[in-house]
Amino acid sequence: MKLSELKAIQLAELFSALSDASRVRIISLLLDGEMGVGTLAEKLNMTESAVSHQLRGLRQMRFVRARKAGRQVFYRLDDDHVEKLYRMGLEHVEHG
Amino acid sequence: MKLSELKAIQLAELFSALSDASRVRIISLLLDGEMGVGTLAEKLNMTESAVSHQLRGLRQMRFVRARKAGRQVFYRLDDDHVEKLYRMGLEHVEHG
DNA sequence: GTAATATATGAACGCTTGCTCAACTATTCA
DNA sequence: TGAATAGTTGAGCAAGCGTTCATATATTAC
């Protein structure tokens, strides 16, 4: 199947969003519902800065969405495609 | 959902295999059936060396499998999970 | 107002990645 | 055998990525 260069790039960008262990773990936590940056950082044993940087990328890809409440920012998954991709990948890893 | 560090890394590696436009295009061509390295290189407008390097990574991930015939090496997809991931990603890109 | 908290941002650094180029192996043909 | 073909491999390099660190912004508490 011929694939245009543009769509190849878009596909690659899509999968790139899931191509880092930190981002995968962020997404795995957000599967349970929204969570603040500090809590994510604590659970992942990462600095808030590192988490914030990753969330920025995920936000730009429309993978997550932010909700501001006071001085906290809660993030949640923005797209159920993400969850589908994640679960299919996990299935492959677990008994592929 | 808690995700072990190991599985996070494995998932990230899985998606990394699809996180480059050249590899995505290689896979898109192999969806139609097996193809030699030279033909792939020609269709993708890449050098055989570059294609071969990418195929090596895809081979190590068990995404593709090689069949040697004379001095040619034909590659094909090794796993239908790959095709599923690819199609789901494409769906997201095309009307997400 | 000031201090403290929660997050975002930019620069810098080290690591990874995908390519090119040259050299190499393996196979076919004469 | 020697030349040509198909592919692989390793080194090297430029570009990209993920982190840390320092600084900035926004909000709340006093």
Short mmCIF file of C-alpha atoms (C1' of nucleotides) in Angstrom, two decimals:
data_model
loop_
_atom_site.label_atom_id
_atom_site.label_comp_id
_atom_site.label_asym_id
_atom_site.label_seq_id
_atom_site.Cartn_x
_atom_site.Cartn_y
_atom_site.Cartn_z
CA MET A 1 0.00 0.00 0.00
CA LYS A 2 1.45 3.29 -1.11
CA LEU A 3 1.70 5.82 1.71
CA SER A 4 2.22 9.51 1.12
CA GLU A 5 5.27 11.09 2.67
CA LEU A 6 3.04 13.40 4.69
CA LYS A 7 1.04 10.57 6.20
CA ALA A 8 4.22 8.62 6.89
CA ILE A 9 5.50 11.59 8.88
CA GLN A 10 2.21 11.99 10.71
CA LEU A 11 2.13 8.29 11.59
CA ALA A 12 5.72 8.43 12.78
CA GLU A 13 4.89 11.45 14.96
CA LEU A 14 1.93 9.63 16.42
CA PHE A 15 4.00 6.64 17.43
CA SER A 16 6.84 8.86 18.58
CA ALA A 17 4.57 10.13 21.32
CA LEU A 18 4.57 6.60 22.74
CA SER A 19 8.22 5.87 22.04
CA ASP A 20 9.61 6.87 25.42
CA ALA A 21 9.24 4.97 28.69
CA SER A 22 8.50 8.11 30.72
CA ARG A 23 5.64 9.08 28.44
CA VAL A 24 4.28 5.55 28.41
CA ARG A 25 4.26 5.54 32.20
CA ILE A 26 2.57 8.94 32.31
CA ILE A 27 -0.14 7.62 30.02
CA SER A 28 -0.50 4.45 32.07
CA LEU A 29 -1.21 6.56 35.15
CA LEU A 30 -3.66 8.80 33.33
CA LEU A 31 -5.65 5.76 32.23
CA ASP A 32 -7.13 5.77 35.72
CA GLY A 33 -8.23 9.38 35.47
CA GLU A 34 -6.82 12.86 35.76
CA MET A 35 -3.79 13.63 37.88
CA GLY A 36 -1.75 16.70 38.85
CA VAL A 37 1.81 17.26 37.74
CA GLY A 38 3.25 16.88 41.23
CA THR A 39 1.49 13.59 41.85
CA LEU A 40 2.65 12.26 38.51
CA ALA A 41 6.20 13.30 39.30
CA GLU A 42 6.06 11.62 42.68
CA LYS A 43 4.62 8.36 41.36
CA LEU A 44 7.09 8.25 38.49
CA ASN A 45 10.04 9.30 40.60
CA MET A 46 10.81 12.11 38.19
CA THR A 47 11.29 15.82 38.73
CA GLU A 48 8.26 18.02 38.14
CA SER A 49 10.22 19.78 35.46
CA ALA A 50 10.88 16.60 33.51
CA VAL A 51 7.23 15.59 33.78
CA SER A 52 6.12 19.04 32.71
CA HIS A 53 8.35 18.92 29.66
CA GLN A 54 6.92 15.56 28.63
CA LEU A 55 3.35 16.73 29.23
CA ARG A 56 4.00 19.64 26.95
CA GLY A 57 4.82 17.29 24.11
CA LEU A 58 1.82 15.10 24.84
CA ARG A 59 -0.36 18.20 24.95
CA GLN A 60 0.87 19.40 21.58
CA MET A 61 0.10 15.97 20.14
CA ARG A 62 -3.41 16.24 21.63
CA PHE A 63 -2.75 13.11 23.66
CA VAL A 64 -3.54 14.82 26.94
CA ARG A 65 -5.60 17.78 28.01
CA ALA A 66 -4.99 20.14 30.92
CA ARG A 67 -7.46 21.48 33.47
CA LYS A 68 -6.31 24.22 35.77
CA ALA A 69 -7.66 24.32 39.33
CA GLY A 70 -6.06 26.95 41.51
CA ARG A 71 -2.36 26.50 41.22
CA GLN A 72 -2.61 22.89 40.26
CA VAL A 73 -2.92 21.59 36.71
CA PHE A 74 -4.68 18.30 36.23
CA TYR A 75 -3.97 16.30 33.14
CA ARG A 76 -6.10 13.63 31.54
CA LEU A 77 -6.08 11.64 28.32
CA ASP A 78 -7.68 13.56 25.49
CA ASP A 79 -8.27 10.80 23.03
CA ASP A 80 -9.47 7.22 23.29
CA HIS A 81 -7.31 6.28 20.32
CA VAL A 82 -4.37 6.68 22.65
CA GLU A 83 -5.79 4.15 25.03
CA LYS A 84 -6.48 1.73 22.20
CA LEU A 85 -2.93 2.03 20.89
CA TYR A 86 -1.55 1.62 24.37
CA ARG A 87 -3.60 -1.50 25.09
CA MET A 88 -2.77 -3.08 21.76
CA GLY A 89 0.92 -2.43 22.33
CA LEU A 90 0.72 -3.87 25.81
CA GLU A 91 -0.97 -6.98 24.48
CA HIS A 92 1.85 -7.41 21.99
CA VAL A 93 4.47 -7.02 24.71
CA GLU A 94 2.78 -9.31 27.19
CA HIS A 95 2.06 -12.26 24.96
CA GLY A 96 3.23 -11.43 21.48
CA MET B 1 -2.98 1.41 36.00
CA LYS B 2 0.47 0.78 37.40
CA LEU B 3 2.99 -0.24 34.77
CA SER B 4 6.32 -1.83 35.60
CA GLU B 5 9.43 -0.06 34.44
CA LEU B 6 10.36 -3.08 32.34
CA LYS B 7 7.07 -3.14 30.49
CA ALA B 8 7.19 0.62 30.01
CA ILE B 9 10.55 0.20 28.32
CA GLN B 10 9.29 -2.69 26.18
CA LEU B 11 6.24 -0.70 25.13
CA ALA B 12 8.39 2.31 24.29
CA GLU B 13 10.68 0.10 22.22
CA LEU B 14 7.72 -1.34 20.38
CA PHE B 15 6.39 2.08 19.43
CA SER B 16 9.90 3.33 18.67
CA ALA B 17 10.01 0.85 15.83
CA LEU B 18 7.14 2.79 14.23
CA SER B 19 8.38 6.24 15.20
CA ASP B 20 10.30 7.01 12.03
CA ALA B 21 8.84 7.91 8.64
CA SER B 22 11.26 5.70 6.73
CA ARG B 23 10.33 2.65 8.78
CA VAL B 24 6.63 3.43 8.47
CA ARG B 25 7.00 3.61 4.70
CA ILE B 26 8.93 0.35 4.62
CA ILE B 27 6.13 -1.32 6.55
CA SER B 28 3.48 0.21 4.32
CA LEU B 29 5.17 -1.36 1.29
CA LEU B 30 5.55 -4.74 2.99
CA LEU B 31 1.81 -4.80 3.71
CA ASP B 32 1.36 -5.85 0.08
CA GLY B 33 3.76 -8.75 0.42
CA GLU B 34 7.45 -9.46 0.47
CA MET B 35 9.94 -7.24 -1.28
CA GLY B 36 13.69 -7.18 -1.90
CA VAL B 37 15.97 -4.56 -0.39
CA GLY B 38 16.81 -2.99 -3.75
CA THR B 39 13.17 -2.61 -4.72
CA LEU B 40 12.37 -1.09 -1.34
CA ALA B 41 15.26 1.34 -1.72
CA GLU B 42 14.11 2.33 -5.19
CA LYS B 43 10.48 2.87 -4.21
CA LEU B 44 11.45 4.83 -1.11
CA ASN B 45 14.14 6.82 -2.87
CA MET B 46 16.67 5.81 -0.24
CA THR B 47 20.07 4.15 -0.54
CA GLU B 48 20.19 0.39 -0.06
CA SER B 49 22.46 0.94 2.89
CA ALA B 50 19.97 3.16 4.68
CA VAL B 51 17.17 0.69 4.02
CA SER B 52 19.32 -2.19 5.19
CA HIS B 53 20.14 -0.38 8.41
CA GLN B 54 16.46 0.19 9.10
CA LEU B 55 15.56 -3.39 8.22
CA ARG B 56 18.12 -4.57 10.72
CA GLY B 57 16.30 -2.73 13.50
CA LEU B 58 12.92 -4.01 12.34
CA ARG B 59 14.34 -7.53 12.18
CA GLN B 60 15.65 -7.31 15.74
CA MET B 61 12.23 -6.17 16.89
CA ARG B 62 10.73 -9.17 15.06
CA PHE B 63 8.68 -6.81 12.93
CA VAL B 64 10.02 -8.23 9.68
CA ARG B 65 11.49 -11.53 8.59
CA ALA B 66 14.07 -12.15 5.87
CA ARG B 67 14.11 -14.83 3.17
CA LYS B 68 17.21 -15.23 1.13
CA ALA B 69 16.90 -16.24 -2.52
CA GLY B 70 20.11 -16.25 -4.48
CA ARG B 71 21.73 -12.93 -3.86
CA GLN B 72 18.50 -11.23 -3.08
CA VAL B 73 16.95 -10.93 0.35
CA PHE B 74 13.19 -10.62 0.52
CA TYR B 75 11.60 -9.09 3.56
CA ARG B 76 8.08 -9.50 4.80
CA LEU B 77 6.12 -8.57 7.88
CA ASP B 78 6.62 -11.10 10.63
CA ASP B 79 3.72 -10.23 12.89
CA ASP B 80 0.11 -9.26 12.32
CA HIS B 81 0.24 -7.09 15.43
CA VAL B 82 2.38 -4.73 13.41
CA GLU B 83 -0.30 -4.42 10.77
CA LYS B 84 -2.95 -3.83 13.42
CA LEU B 85 -0.90 -1.09 15.08
CA TYR B 86 -0.18 0.46 11.71
CA ARG B 87 -3.82 0.49 10.66
CA MET B 88 -5.02 1.86 13.97
CA GLY B 89 -2.43 4.62 13.77
CA LEU B 90 -3.42 5.42 10.22
CA GLU B 91 -7.05 5.62 11.23
CA HIS B 92 -6.14 8.10 13.93
CA VAL B 93 -4.14 10.22 11.50
CA GLU B 94 -6.74 10.18 8.74
CA HIS B 95 -9.80 11.04 10.74
CA GLY B 96 -8.81 11.44 14.36
"C1'" DG C 1 2.22 44.08 49.96
"C1'" DT C 2 5.62 39.36 50.88
"C1'" DA C 3 6.29 34.44 51.16
"C1'" DA C 4 5.21 29.99 49.72
"C1'" DT C 5 3.39 26.60 46.47
"C1'" DA C 6 2.55 24.51 41.77
"C1'" DT C 7 3.84 24.44 37.29
"C1'" DA C 8 6.12 26.13 32.99
"C1'" DT C 9 9.97 27.42 30.36
"C1'" DG C 10 14.69 28.07 28.21
"C1'" DA C 11 19.47 26.86 27.99
"C1'" DA C 12 22.84 23.46 28.23
"C1'" DC C 13 24.60 18.84 28.26
"C1'" DG C 14 25.01 14.01 27.17
"C1'" DC C 15 22.98 10.38 24.76
"C1'" DT C 16 20.65 8.35 20.90
"C1'" DT C 17 19.42 8.03 16.08
"C1'" DG C 18 19.41 7.93 10.97
"C1'" DC C 19 22.03 8.96 7.44
"C1'" DT C 20 26.38 8.64 4.22
"C1'" DC C 21 30.46 6.58 2.81
"C1'" DA C 22 33.64 2.98 2.37
"C1'" DA C 23 34.67 -1.65 2.97
"C1'" DC C 24 33.10 -6.24 3.31
"C1'" DT C 25 30.54 -10.89 2.42
"C1'" DA C 26 27.87 -13.81 -0.47
"C1'" DT C 27 26.13 -15.23 -4.81
"C1'" DT C 28 25.77 -15.50 -9.87
"C1'" DC C 29 27.60 -15.33 -14.48
"C1'" DA C 30 31.08 -15.64 -17.97
"C1'" DT D 1 39.12 -17.83 -11.95
"C1'" DG D 2 37.44 -12.77 -12.12
"C1'" DA D 3 33.89 -9.36 -12.57
"C1'" DA D 4 29.44 -7.95 -11.45
"C1'" DT D 5 25.36 -7.85 -8.44
"C1'" DA D 6 22.71 -7.70 -3.85
"C1'" DG D 7 23.03 -6.81 0.55
"C1'" DT D 8 25.34 -6.03 5.16
"C1'" DT D 9 28.20 -3.74 8.34
"C1'" DG D 10 31.05 -0.26 10.99
"C1'" DA D 11 32.69 4.39 11.57
"C1'" DG D 12 31.62 9.04 11.64
"C1'" DC D 13 28.71 12.97 11.76
"C1'" DA D 14 24.77 16.08 12.20
"C1'" DA D 15 20.35 16.45 14.13
"C1'" DG D 16 17.06 15.33 17.63
"C1'" DC D 17 15.72 14.04 22.31
"C1'" DG D 18 15.24 13.80 27.48
"C1'" DT D 19 17.10 15.28 31.34
"C1'" DT D 20 18.83 18.82 34.87
"C1'" DC D 21 19.26 23.32 36.56
"C1'" DA D 22 18.01 27.94 37.03
"C1'" DT D 23 14.58 31.18 36.30
"C1'" DA D 24 9.85 32.81 35.42
"C1'" DT D 25 4.80 32.90 35.96
"C1'" DA D 26 0.57 32.20 38.39
"C1'" DT D 27 -2.04 31.43 42.42
"C1'" DT D 28 -2.88 31.16 47.36
"C1'" DA D 29 -1.96 32.37 52.24
"C1'" DC D 30 -0.54 35.61 55.48
#
